[in-house]
Amino acid sequence: MRATIMRFLLILLMALPLYAQDNGPARADWLHYGGTQLSWRYSALDQINTTNVRNLLPAWIFQTGDYAENLHSTPIVVDGVMYLISARAQVNALDAATGRVIWQYRYPTPRPGIPGSHSDFIQNRGVAVGDGKVFFGTKDNFVVALDQKSGREVWKVSVDDPKQCGCNITAAPLVVKDKVIIGGNGGDQAHRGYLTAFYAKTGRLAWRWYVVPGPGEKGNETWKGDSWRFGGGSPWLTGSFDADLNLVYWGTGNAAADFYDGDRVAPGTNKTRDVNLYTASVVALDADTGKLRWYYQEVPDDVWDFDSSYEVLLMDRQIRGQTRKILVHMNKSGLTFVLDRATGQYLGSFNVPEVFNWISGVTDDGKLAGRYEPELGETRSFCPSAAGAKSWNSMAYSPRTGFIYTPTNEICTDVTPNDNKPEEGRFFMNGAFPMKLPPNRTAYSHVDAWDPATGKRIWSMPYKFVLLSSMLATAGDLVFTGDPEGNFFALDARTGNKLWSFQTGAGHRGSAISYSVNGRQYVAATSGWHQTLVGGAAAGLFPNENFRLGSTLVVFALPEGTK
């Protein structure tokens, strides 16, 4: 009996660190798209810090070969091996200390006629690693599993017919226990968005949750007529996971069509709550079953293309004197919500952009006030733009400072809506939306530090270009990001002062990470701009600047022997 108890205790002690390693910042690896399943984009490594970052130098460089595309990917590092996917779905396993290629796998080019296969959408934001496999999504809407050691294809499953749904996958999957969970593009297509979970071992379907409820399901009544069939809402980025609550959290996309709601919202609808559920929301789903546990709709009747698909940061913080399990979520408008992640209760919000006119503010109970909407037959100017005060690039959170770090772009849009009728799977934005400068000044951006518990901005660093690269925070009290000209730079996490910069040769659109191999800390920056829908439009606001294309990974470290 005693031996049995001792074996149980040993197993328990061995198992306890697994969650800490997977969801805490203690490991030398970068295990998930957001660093951990909590999505902080934070590394607990501090060998590189504010006193020595000026000495940072390139350690190795890797060219993906997809020069004309981009590099939106977040590398994953597990046990000294880096897994990096290119825009055209070449998966590279690299020695994380040297860049030596261990194996490569290139997914076949999708057959002609696949929606979204044109250059605007040739991108892939990353892989996931778990169960001895490397998982990724494809342009023709498959999820593929490769053997982690050899790169051999283990299984491949179709998520949906892209010719029918108009959708494809650019997001990195999220591995949760024995499942791999993934959303897809298609929020601007006439189609119902969904999240899908597959068993990691076999690729067999585990569950599917539809963002837009069908007839007989709660929430379907918030859609006019049969508009639910074309409702959009695709969750097109990567979610988060709380193992204690067994909940996965995801942001959902905008309702379709984007700028005209006459077909999906009944006249006289109260737009303060629950319109076109569950679009433009944060949702919590049971990780085992996919059942909806709670939701919070941030933008009821989203007629601005202000998706809520972005990253969901999970943390425990003091809120009004009480420690709460909270989540912090910024949608495309820059409006940032703080919710109780166990219940979905609204705890507060703050607005990050300096220039905005789509609402006048948010009420004490979290409702949007003073809505200013597109009008059929008119052209109206809106700030921020449909490209977002923040694009899909992630913010970061440092538990050392307690701050979140956000890139924010000050650009506006002229919206001219139309009332085209939906056709299954077809592009369905219903409007023109050219970007423009904000009133009485040039377009600009800023990196900010915010205390999410109070909604107070701690510091702000203005920047002359748009910033479309993710933030990385480290225990060395540093924040890293990059700009469209190719400058990769480090800021002091407590003050915002710029401490170091390096020209990588191509604009930054992806996400930097930090990891350690054999006691040496590295910072890896994905460098690769492309004139996509957002990147090209943003570049057009700076006609005299050179936003260079490319697809390169540049990995930095301190010189050997540096203390």
Coordinates of C-alpha atoms in Angstrom, one line a residue:
M1 CA 0.0 0.0 0.0
R2 CA 2.8 2.4 1.0
A3 CA 4.6 1.6 -2.3
T4 CA 1.4 2.4 -4.2
I5 CA 1.0 5.7 -2.4
M6 CA 4.7 6.6 -3.0
R7 CA 4.3 5.8 -6.7
F8 CA 1.2 8.1 -6.8
L9 CA 3.0 10.9 -5.1
L10 CA 5.9 10.6 -7.5
I11 CA 3.6 10.7 -10.5
L12 CA 1.9 13.7 -9.0
L13 CA 5.1 15.6 -8.3
M14 CA 6.3 14.8 -11.8
A15 CA 3.0 16.0 -13.3
L16 CA 2.7 19.3 -11.4
P17 CA 5.6 21.0 -13.2
L18 CA 4.1 20.2 -16.6
Y19 CA 1.4 22.7 -16.2
A20 CA 3.8 25.2 -14.7
Q21 CA 6.2 24.7 -17.6
D22 CA 3.5 24.8 -20.2
N23 CA 1.6 27.8 -18.8
G24 CA 4.1 29.5 -16.6
P25 CA 7.0 31.6 -18.1
A26 CA 9.7 29.4 -16.4
R27 CA 10.9 27.3 -19.3
A28 CA 13.7 28.1 -21.7
D29 CA 11.5 27.0 -24.6
W30 CA 8.8 28.9 -26.5
L31 CA 6.0 26.2 -26.6
H32 CA 3.0 28.0 -28.0
Y33 CA 2.0 30.7 -30.4
G34 CA 1.7 33.2 -27.4
G35 CA 4.7 31.7 -25.6
T36 CA 2.4 29.7 -23.2
Q37 CA -1.3 28.9 -23.3
L38 CA -1.9 32.1 -21.3
S39 CA -0.8 34.1 -24.4
W40 CA 1.5 36.6 -22.6
R41 CA 4.3 36.7 -25.2
Y42 CA 6.6 36.9 -22.2
S43 CA 9.9 35.1 -21.6
A44 CA 11.3 34.7 -18.0
L45 CA 14.8 34.7 -19.4
D46 CA 16.9 37.7 -18.2
Q47 CA 20.4 37.1 -19.5
I48 CA 19.7 39.8 -22.0
N49 CA 18.6 42.9 -20.0
T50 CA 18.6 46.6 -19.9
T51 CA 22.3 46.9 -19.0
N52 CA 23.7 44.7 -21.8
V53 CA 21.1 44.7 -24.7
R54 CA 23.3 47.3 -26.5
N55 CA 25.7 44.4 -27.1
L56 CA 23.2 42.2 -28.9
L57 CA 24.5 40.8 -32.2
P58 CA 23.2 38.4 -34.9
A59 CA 24.0 34.8 -33.9
W60 CA 22.5 33.2 -37.1
I61 CA 20.2 33.9 -40.0
F62 CA 17.8 31.7 -41.9
Q63 CA 16.2 32.5 -45.3
T64 CA 12.9 30.7 -45.9
G65 CA 13.1 31.1 -49.7
D66 CA 9.7 32.7 -49.9
Y67 CA 11.2 36.2 -50.5
A68 CA 8.3 37.8 -52.3
E69 CA 5.7 36.7 -49.7
N70 CA 6.2 37.7 -46.1
L71 CA 7.0 36.1 -42.7
H72 CA 4.1 36.4 -40.3
S73 CA 5.0 33.3 -38.4
T74 CA 5.8 32.8 -34.7
P75 CA 8.6 30.3 -34.3
I76 CA 8.1 27.5 -31.7
V77 CA 11.1 26.1 -29.8
V78 CA 11.0 22.8 -28.0
D79 CA 14.1 21.1 -26.5
G80 CA 16.6 23.1 -28.6
V81 CA 14.7 22.6 -31.9
M82 CA 12.9 25.5 -33.6
Y83 CA 9.9 24.9 -35.8
L84 CA 9.2 27.7 -38.3
I85 CA 6.7 27.8 -41.1
S86 CA 6.9 30.1 -44.2
A87 CA 4.1 31.9 -46.0
R88 CA 3.7 29.1 -48.5
A89 CA 3.7 26.4 -45.7
Q90 CA 7.2 25.1 -45.8
V91 CA 7.9 23.8 -42.3
N92 CA 11.5 24.0 -41.2
A93 CA 13.0 22.2 -38.2
L94 CA 16.2 24.0 -37.2
D95 CA 18.8 23.7 -34.6
A96 CA 17.8 26.6 -32.4
A97 CA 21.5 27.4 -31.4
T98 CA 23.0 27.4 -34.9
G99 CA 20.2 27.5 -37.5
R100 CA 21.2 24.1 -39.0
V101 CA 18.4 22.5 -41.0
I102 CA 17.3 19.3 -39.3
W103 CA 14.4 18.6 -41.7
Q104 CA 12.0 20.4 -44.1
Y105 CA 8.5 19.7 -45.3
R106 CA 6.8 21.7 -48.0
Y107 CA 3.0 21.5 -48.4
P108 CA 1.9 21.2 -52.0
T109 CA 0.7 24.4 -53.7
P110 CA -3.1 24.4 -53.4
R111 CA -5.0 23.6 -56.6
P112 CA -6.1 26.6 -58.8
G113 CA -9.4 28.3 -57.8
I114 CA -9.0 28.0 -54.1
P115 CA -10.5 31.2 -52.5
G116 CA -8.0 33.3 -50.7
S117 CA -5.0 31.8 -52.5
H118 CA -4.1 35.2 -54.1
S119 CA -1.2 37.2 -52.7
D120 CA -3.2 39.2 -50.1
F121 CA -3.7 36.0 -48.1
I122 CA -0.6 33.9 -48.7
Q123 CA 0.5 33.9 -45.1
N124 CA 0.8 31.5 -42.2
R125 CA 1.1 32.6 -38.7
G126 CA 2.7 29.5 -37.2
V127 CA 2.7 25.9 -36.1
A128 CA 1.8 24.1 -32.9
V129 CA 3.8 21.3 -31.3
G130 CA 2.4 18.5 -29.1
D131 CA 1.9 14.7 -28.9
G132 CA 5.2 14.3 -30.8
K133 CA 3.8 16.1 -33.8
V134 CA 4.0 19.5 -35.5
F135 CA 0.5 20.8 -36.5
F136 CA -0.4 23.6 -39.0
G137 CA -3.2 24.8 -41.2
T138 CA -3.2 25.3 -44.9
K139 CA -4.6 27.6 -47.6
D140 CA -6.9 24.9 -48.9
N141 CA -8.4 24.4 -45.4
F142 CA -6.6 21.3 -44.2
V143 CA -4.9 20.6 -40.8
V144 CA -1.7 18.7 -41.2
A145 CA 0.3 16.7 -38.6
L146 CA 3.9 16.0 -39.1
D147 CA 6.2 13.7 -37.0
Q148 CA 8.2 16.0 -34.8
K149 CA 11.5 14.1 -35.2
S150 CA 11.4 13.4 -38.9
G151 CA 8.9 15.8 -40.6
R152 CA 7.1 12.8 -42.1
E153 CA 3.4 13.5 -42.7
V154 CA 1.3 11.6 -40.1
W155 CA -2.2 12.7 -40.9
K156 CA -4.1 15.3 -42.9
V157 CA -7.8 16.2 -42.5
S158 CA -10.0 18.6 -44.4
V159 CA -11.7 21.2 -42.2
D160 CA -14.2 22.4 -44.9
D161 CA -14.5 22.8 -48.7
P162 CA -12.8 26.1 -49.4
K163 CA -14.6 26.5 -52.7
Q164 CA -17.9 26.4 -50.9
C165 CA -17.0 28.3 -47.7
G166 CA -14.5 30.8 -49.1
C167 CA -12.4 30.1 -46.1
N168 CA -8.8 29.0 -45.4
I169 CA -6.5 28.8 -42.4
T170 CA -3.7 31.3 -41.6
A171 CA -3.8 30.9 -37.8
A172 CA -1.5 28.8 -35.7
P173 CA -3.3 25.9 -34.0
L174 CA -3.6 25.6 -30.2
V175 CA -2.8 22.2 -28.6
V176 CA -4.9 21.6 -25.5
K177 CA -4.5 18.3 -23.7
D178 CA -5.2 15.6 -26.4
K179 CA -6.7 18.0 -28.9
V180 CA -5.5 20.5 -31.5
I181 CA -8.0 23.4 -31.9
I182 CA -8.0 25.8 -34.8
G183 CA -10.1 28.5 -36.4
G184 CA -10.1 29.8 -39.9
N185 CA -10.4 32.8 -42.1
G186 CA -13.8 33.7 -43.6
G187 CA -15.2 36.5 -41.4
D188 CA -15.6 38.6 -44.6
Q189 CA -17.1 35.7 -46.5
A190 CA -20.8 34.8 -46.6
H191 CA -20.4 31.7 -44.4
R192 CA -20.7 30.7 -40.8
G193 CA -17.5 30.8 -38.8
Y194 CA -16.5 28.0 -36.4
L195 CA -13.8 26.5 -34.2
T196 CA -12.8 22.9 -34.7
A197 CA -11.0 20.5 -32.4
F198 CA -9.3 17.4 -33.7
Y199 CA -7.7 14.5 -31.7
A200 CA -4.0 15.1 -31.9
K201 CA -3.1 11.4 -32.2
T202 CA -5.4 10.6 -35.2
G203 CA -6.9 13.8 -36.6
R204 CA -10.4 12.5 -35.9
L205 CA -13.0 15.3 -35.3
A206 CA -13.5 15.9 -31.5
W207 CA -16.0 18.8 -31.7
R208 CA -17.0 21.9 -33.7
W209 CA -18.5 25.1 -32.3
Y210 CA -20.3 27.5 -34.7
V211 CA -19.9 31.2 -34.0
V212 CA -23.3 31.8 -35.6
P213 CA -26.1 29.7 -34.1
G214 CA -28.4 27.7 -36.3
P215 CA -32.2 27.5 -36.0
G216 CA -33.3 26.2 -32.6
E217 CA -30.0 27.2 -31.0
K218 CA -29.8 30.0 -28.4
G219 CA -28.7 33.2 -30.2
N220 CA -30.2 32.4 -33.6
E221 CA -33.0 34.9 -32.7
T222 CA -30.5 37.7 -32.9
W223 CA -30.2 37.3 -36.7
K224 CA -32.8 38.6 -39.2
G225 CA -34.4 35.9 -41.3
D226 CA -31.9 33.4 -42.8
S227 CA -28.9 35.8 -42.5
W228 CA -27.4 33.4 -40.0
R229 CA -26.4 31.2 -43.0
F230 CA -24.0 33.9 -44.2
G231 CA -23.1 35.4 -40.8
G232 CA -19.3 35.3 -40.8
G233 CA -17.7 35.7 -37.4
S234 CA -14.7 33.4 -38.1
P235 CA -12.3 33.1 -35.2
W236 CA -9.2 33.6 -37.4
L237 CA -6.4 33.9 -34.8
T238 CA -5.2 31.7 -31.9
G239 CA -6.9 31.3 -28.6
S240 CA -5.8 30.7 -25.0
F241 CA -6.4 27.9 -22.3
D242 CA -6.9 27.9 -18.6
A243 CA -6.2 24.4 -17.3
D244 CA -7.7 25.0 -13.9
L245 CA -11.1 26.1 -15.4
N246 CA -10.7 23.7 -18.4
L247 CA -11.8 26.6 -20.6
V248 CA -10.5 27.7 -24.0
Y249 CA -10.9 31.4 -24.8
W250 CA -11.2 32.8 -28.3
G251 CA -12.1 36.1 -30.0
T252 CA -14.6 35.9 -32.8
G253 CA -14.7 37.9 -36.0
N254 CA -17.0 40.5 -37.4
A255 CA -20.5 39.8 -38.7
A256 CA -20.9 39.6 -42.5
A257 CA -21.5 41.8 -44.3
D258 CA -19.1 44.3 -42.7
F259 CA -20.4 47.8 -43.4
Y260 CA -24.1 47.2 -44.1
D261 CA -26.4 45.4 -41.6
G262 CA -29.8 45.8 -43.3
D263 CA -30.0 42.1 -44.2
R264 CA -29.0 40.8 -40.8
V265 CA -30.4 43.2 -38.2
A266 CA -34.1 43.9 -37.9
P267 CA -35.2 47.6 -37.9
G268 CA -35.6 49.0 -34.4
T269 CA -33.2 46.5 -32.8
N270 CA -31.6 47.6 -29.5
K271 CA -27.9 47.6 -30.4
T272 CA -26.5 47.9 -26.9
R273 CA -26.5 44.1 -26.3
D274 CA -26.6 40.8 -28.1
V275 CA -26.9 41.6 -31.8
N276 CA -25.8 38.9 -34.3
L277 CA -24.4 36.6 -31.7
Y278 CA -21.7 35.4 -31.2
T279 CA -19.8 37.6 -33.6
A280 CA -17.3 40.3 -32.3
S281 CA -17.2 38.6 -28.9
V282 CA -14.9 36.8 -26.5
V283 CA -16.2 33.3 -25.8
A284 CA -15.2 30.6 -23.3
L285 CA -15.7 27.0 -24.4
D286 CA -15.4 23.7 -22.5
A287 CA -12.1 22.3 -23.8
D288 CA -13.3 18.8 -23.8
T289 CA -16.7 19.3 -25.5
G290 CA -16.7 22.7 -27.2
K291 CA -19.8 23.7 -25.3
L292 CA -20.2 27.5 -24.8
R293 CA -19.8 28.4 -21.1
W294 CA -20.1 32.1 -21.4
Y295 CA -19.7 35.0 -23.9
Y296 CA -19.1 38.7 -23.9
Q297 CA -20.1 40.6 -27.0
E298 CA -17.7 43.6 -27.3
V299 CA -19.2 45.1 -30.5
P300 CA -22.9 44.3 -31.0
D301 CA -23.8 44.8 -34.7
D302 CA -20.3 45.3 -35.9
V303 CA -20.6 47.6 -38.9
W304 CA -17.0 48.8 -38.8
D305 CA -15.1 45.6 -39.4
F306 CA -13.8 45.8 -35.8
D307 CA -13.1 42.1 -35.3
S308 CA -12.7 40.7 -31.8
S309 CA -10.6 37.8 -33.1
Y310 CA -7.4 39.0 -31.4
E311 CA -5.3 37.3 -28.7
V312 CA -6.8 36.7 -25.2
L313 CA -4.4 37.3 -22.3
L314 CA -5.1 35.4 -19.1
M315 CA -3.7 36.6 -15.7
D316 CA -4.6 36.9 -12.0
R317 CA -4.7 40.5 -10.8
Q318 CA -5.9 42.7 -8.0
I319 CA -9.1 44.4 -9.1
R320 CA -10.6 46.9 -6.6
G321 CA -8.8 45.1 -3.8
Q322 CA -9.8 41.6 -4.8
T323 CA -7.6 39.0 -6.6
R324 CA -9.5 38.0 -9.7
K325 CA -8.9 35.6 -12.5
I326 CA -9.1 38.0 -15.4
L327 CA -8.6 38.1 -19.1
V328 CA -7.5 41.2 -21.1
H329 CA -8.7 41.5 -24.7
M330 CA -8.2 44.2 -27.3
N331 CA -10.4 44.2 -30.4
K332 CA -9.4 45.8 -33.7
S333 CA -10.8 49.2 -32.7
G334 CA -8.3 49.3 -29.8
L335 CA -11.0 49.1 -27.2
T336 CA -9.6 46.9 -24.5
F337 CA -11.9 44.9 -22.2
V338 CA -11.1 43.3 -18.8
L339 CA -13.4 40.4 -17.9
D340 CA -13.6 37.8 -15.1
R341 CA -12.5 34.8 -17.1
A342 CA -14.5 32.3 -14.9
T343 CA -17.8 34.0 -15.5
G344 CA -17.4 36.6 -18.3
Q345 CA -18.4 39.4 -15.9
Y346 CA -17.4 42.9 -17.2
L347 CA -14.8 44.5 -14.9
G348 CA -13.7 47.5 -17.0
S349 CA -12.4 48.8 -20.3
F350 CA -10.0 51.4 -21.7
N351 CA -9.5 52.8 -25.2
V352 CA -6.0 52.7 -26.6
P353 CA -6.1 54.8 -29.7
E354 CA -5.8 58.6 -29.4
V355 CA -8.0 59.3 -32.5
F356 CA -11.4 57.7 -32.6
N357 CA -15.0 58.7 -33.6
W358 CA -16.9 55.5 -34.0
I359 CA -18.2 55.7 -30.4
S360 CA -18.2 58.4 -27.9
G361 CA -17.2 56.0 -25.1
V362 CA -18.2 53.0 -23.0
T363 CA -20.8 53.1 -20.1
D364 CA -20.0 51.9 -16.6
D365 CA -21.7 48.5 -17.4
G366 CA -19.7 48.0 -20.6
K367 CA -22.1 49.2 -23.3
L368 CA -21.0 51.2 -26.3
A369 CA -22.2 54.8 -26.2
G370 CA -22.7 57.3 -29.1
R371 CA -22.4 54.9 -32.0
Y372 CA -21.5 56.6 -35.3
E373 CA -22.3 54.1 -38.2
P374 CA -21.9 53.9 -41.9
E375 CA -24.9 55.0 -43.9
L376 CA -26.1 53.6 -47.2
G377 CA -25.7 56.1 -50.0
E378 CA -23.1 58.2 -48.1
T379 CA -19.3 58.2 -47.5
R380 CA -18.4 58.7 -43.9
S381 CA -15.0 58.9 -42.3
F382 CA -14.2 56.6 -39.3
C383 CA -11.3 56.5 -36.9
P384 CA -9.6 54.1 -36.4
S385 CA -9.5 52.5 -39.8
A386 CA -10.9 49.1 -40.8
A387 CA -7.3 47.9 -40.7
G388 CA -7.5 48.5 -37.0
A389 CA -5.9 50.6 -34.2
K390 CA -4.1 47.3 -33.7
S391 CA -3.8 44.7 -36.5
W392 CA -3.5 41.0 -35.7
N393 CA 0.0 41.5 -34.3
S394 CA -0.1 40.6 -30.5
M395 CA 0.4 42.7 -27.5
A396 CA 2.5 41.3 -24.6
Y397 CA 2.3 41.2 -20.8
S398 CA 5.1 41.3 -18.2
P399 CA 4.3 39.9 -14.7
R400 CA 7.4 41.8 -13.5
T401 CA 6.0 45.2 -14.3
G402 CA 2.3 44.3 -14.4
F403 CA 1.9 46.1 -17.7
I404 CA 0.6 45.1 -21.1
Y405 CA 2.5 46.5 -24.1
T406 CA 0.5 47.5 -27.1
P407 CA 1.3 48.6 -30.7
T408 CA -1.3 51.2 -31.8
N409 CA -1.8 52.7 -35.3
E410 CA -3.6 56.1 -35.8
I411 CA -5.1 55.7 -39.3
C412 CA -8.7 56.4 -40.5
T413 CA -11.0 55.1 -43.2
D414 CA -13.6 56.4 -45.6
V415 CA -16.4 53.9 -45.8
T416 CA -19.0 53.8 -48.6
P417 CA -21.4 50.9 -47.9
N418 CA -23.5 49.0 -50.4
D419 CA -26.3 46.4 -50.1
N420 CA -25.1 43.6 -52.3
K421 CA -26.8 40.3 -51.5
P422 CA -24.8 37.3 -50.1
E423 CA -23.7 34.4 -52.1
E424 CA -22.4 31.4 -50.1
G425 CA -18.6 31.6 -49.6
R426 CA -18.1 34.8 -51.6
F427 CA -16.4 37.9 -50.3
F428 CA -19.0 39.9 -48.5
M429 CA -17.8 43.2 -47.0
N430 CA -20.4 45.3 -48.8
G431 CA -18.4 48.5 -49.1
A432 CA -15.4 50.4 -50.1
F433 CA -13.0 51.5 -47.3
P434 CA -9.8 53.3 -48.5
M435 CA -7.5 54.3 -45.7
K436 CA -6.7 57.9 -45.0
L437 CA -4.7 60.2 -42.7
P438 CA -6.2 61.2 -39.4
P439 CA -7.5 64.7 -39.2
N440 CA -5.0 67.5 -39.5
R441 CA -1.8 65.3 -39.2
T442 CA 0.1 62.4 -40.7
A443 CA -0.5 58.8 -39.9
Y444 CA 1.5 57.6 -36.9
S445 CA 1.7 54.9 -34.3
H446 CA 2.8 54.5 -30.7
V447 CA 3.9 51.7 -28.3
D448 CA 2.2 52.0 -25.0
A449 CA 2.5 50.4 -21.5
W450 CA -0.9 50.0 -19.8
D451 CA -1.8 48.8 -16.3
P452 CA -4.8 46.5 -17.2
A453 CA -6.0 46.5 -13.6
T454 CA -6.6 50.3 -13.6
G455 CA -6.8 51.2 -17.3
K456 CA -4.0 53.7 -16.8
R457 CA -1.4 54.4 -19.5
I458 CA 2.0 54.3 -17.9
W459 CA 4.1 55.5 -20.8
S460 CA 3.9 56.0 -24.5
M461 CA 6.5 56.1 -27.3
P462 CA 5.4 57.8 -30.5
Y463 CA 6.5 56.3 -33.8
K464 CA 6.5 57.7 -37.3
F465 CA 5.3 54.6 -39.1
V466 CA 2.6 52.1 -38.6
L467 CA 3.6 49.2 -36.4
L468 CA 2.4 45.8 -37.5
S469 CA 4.7 43.5 -35.6
S470 CA 3.9 41.7 -32.3
M471 CA 5.4 42.7 -29.0
L472 CA 7.8 40.5 -26.9
A473 CA 8.3 41.2 -23.2
T474 CA 11.2 39.6 -21.2
A475 CA 12.3 39.3 -17.6
G476 CA 15.3 41.4 -18.5
D477 CA 12.8 44.3 -18.4
L478 CA 12.8 44.6 -22.2
V479 CA 10.1 45.0 -24.9
F480 CA 11.0 44.0 -28.5
T481 CA 9.2 44.8 -31.7
G482 CA 10.0 45.8 -35.3
D483 CA 8.9 48.4 -37.9
P484 CA 8.1 48.3 -41.7
E485 CA 11.5 49.6 -42.7
G486 CA 13.3 46.6 -41.1
N487 CA 14.4 48.1 -37.7
F488 CA 14.1 45.6 -34.9
F489 CA 14.4 47.4 -31.5
A490 CA 14.3 47.0 -27.8
L491 CA 12.6 49.3 -25.3
D492 CA 13.0 49.6 -21.5
A493 CA 9.8 47.9 -20.3
R494 CA 9.5 50.4 -17.4
T495 CA 10.1 53.7 -19.2
G496 CA 9.7 53.1 -22.9
N497 CA 13.2 54.4 -23.7
K498 CA 14.8 52.9 -26.8
L499 CA 17.9 51.0 -25.8
W500 CA 19.0 49.1 -29.0
S501 CA 18.1 48.8 -32.7
F502 CA 19.2 46.6 -35.6
Q503 CA 18.4 46.8 -39.3
T504 CA 17.3 43.3 -40.5
G505 CA 16.9 44.2 -44.2
A506 CA 13.1 43.7 -44.4
G507 CA 10.0 45.1 -42.8
H508 CA 8.6 43.4 -39.7
R509 CA 5.1 41.9 -39.8
G510 CA 5.5 38.8 -37.6
S511 CA 6.4 38.0 -34.0
A512 CA 9.6 37.8 -32.1
I513 CA 10.3 35.2 -29.4
S514 CA 13.0 34.5 -26.8
Y515 CA 14.4 31.1 -25.7
S516 CA 17.6 29.5 -24.3
V517 CA 19.8 26.7 -25.5
N518 CA 22.7 25.4 -23.3
G519 CA 22.3 28.4 -21.0
R520 CA 22.5 31.0 -23.8
Q521 CA 19.5 33.3 -24.4
Y522 CA 18.4 34.1 -27.9
V523 CA 15.9 36.6 -29.4
A524 CA 14.5 35.5 -32.8
A525 CA 12.9 38.1 -35.0
T526 CA 10.8 37.2 -38.1
S527 CA 11.6 39.8 -40.8
G528 CA 9.4 39.9 -43.9
W529 CA 7.1 42.6 -45.2
H530 CA 4.6 42.1 -48.0
Q531 CA 2.1 44.4 -49.7
T532 CA -0.9 42.6 -48.4
L533 CA -4.3 44.2 -48.0
V534 CA -3.3 45.9 -44.7
G535 CA 0.4 46.2 -45.3
G536 CA 0.0 47.6 -48.7
A537 CA -2.7 50.1 -47.7
A538 CA -0.6 51.2 -44.7
A539 CA 2.5 51.6 -46.9
G540 CA 0.5 53.8 -49.2
L541 CA 0.2 56.4 -46.5
F542 CA 4.0 56.7 -46.5
P543 CA 4.8 57.0 -50.2
N544 CA 8.3 58.2 -49.7
E545 CA 9.4 55.4 -47.4
N546 CA 10.9 52.0 -48.4
F547 CA 9.0 49.1 -46.7
R548 CA 11.2 46.3 -47.9
L549 CA 10.0 42.8 -48.7
G550 CA 11.6 39.6 -47.5
S551 CA 11.2 36.4 -45.5
T552 CA 14.1 36.0 -43.1
L553 CA 14.6 34.9 -39.5
V554 CA 17.3 36.8 -37.7
V555 CA 18.4 35.3 -34.3
F556 CA 20.3 37.5 -31.8
A557 CA 22.4 36.7 -28.8
L558 CA 25.0 38.4 -26.6
P559 CA 28.7 37.7 -27.5
E560 CA 29.9 34.4 -26.0
G561 CA 31.2 35.0 -22.5
T562 CA 29.1 38.1 -21.9
K563 CA 27.9 38.4 -18.3

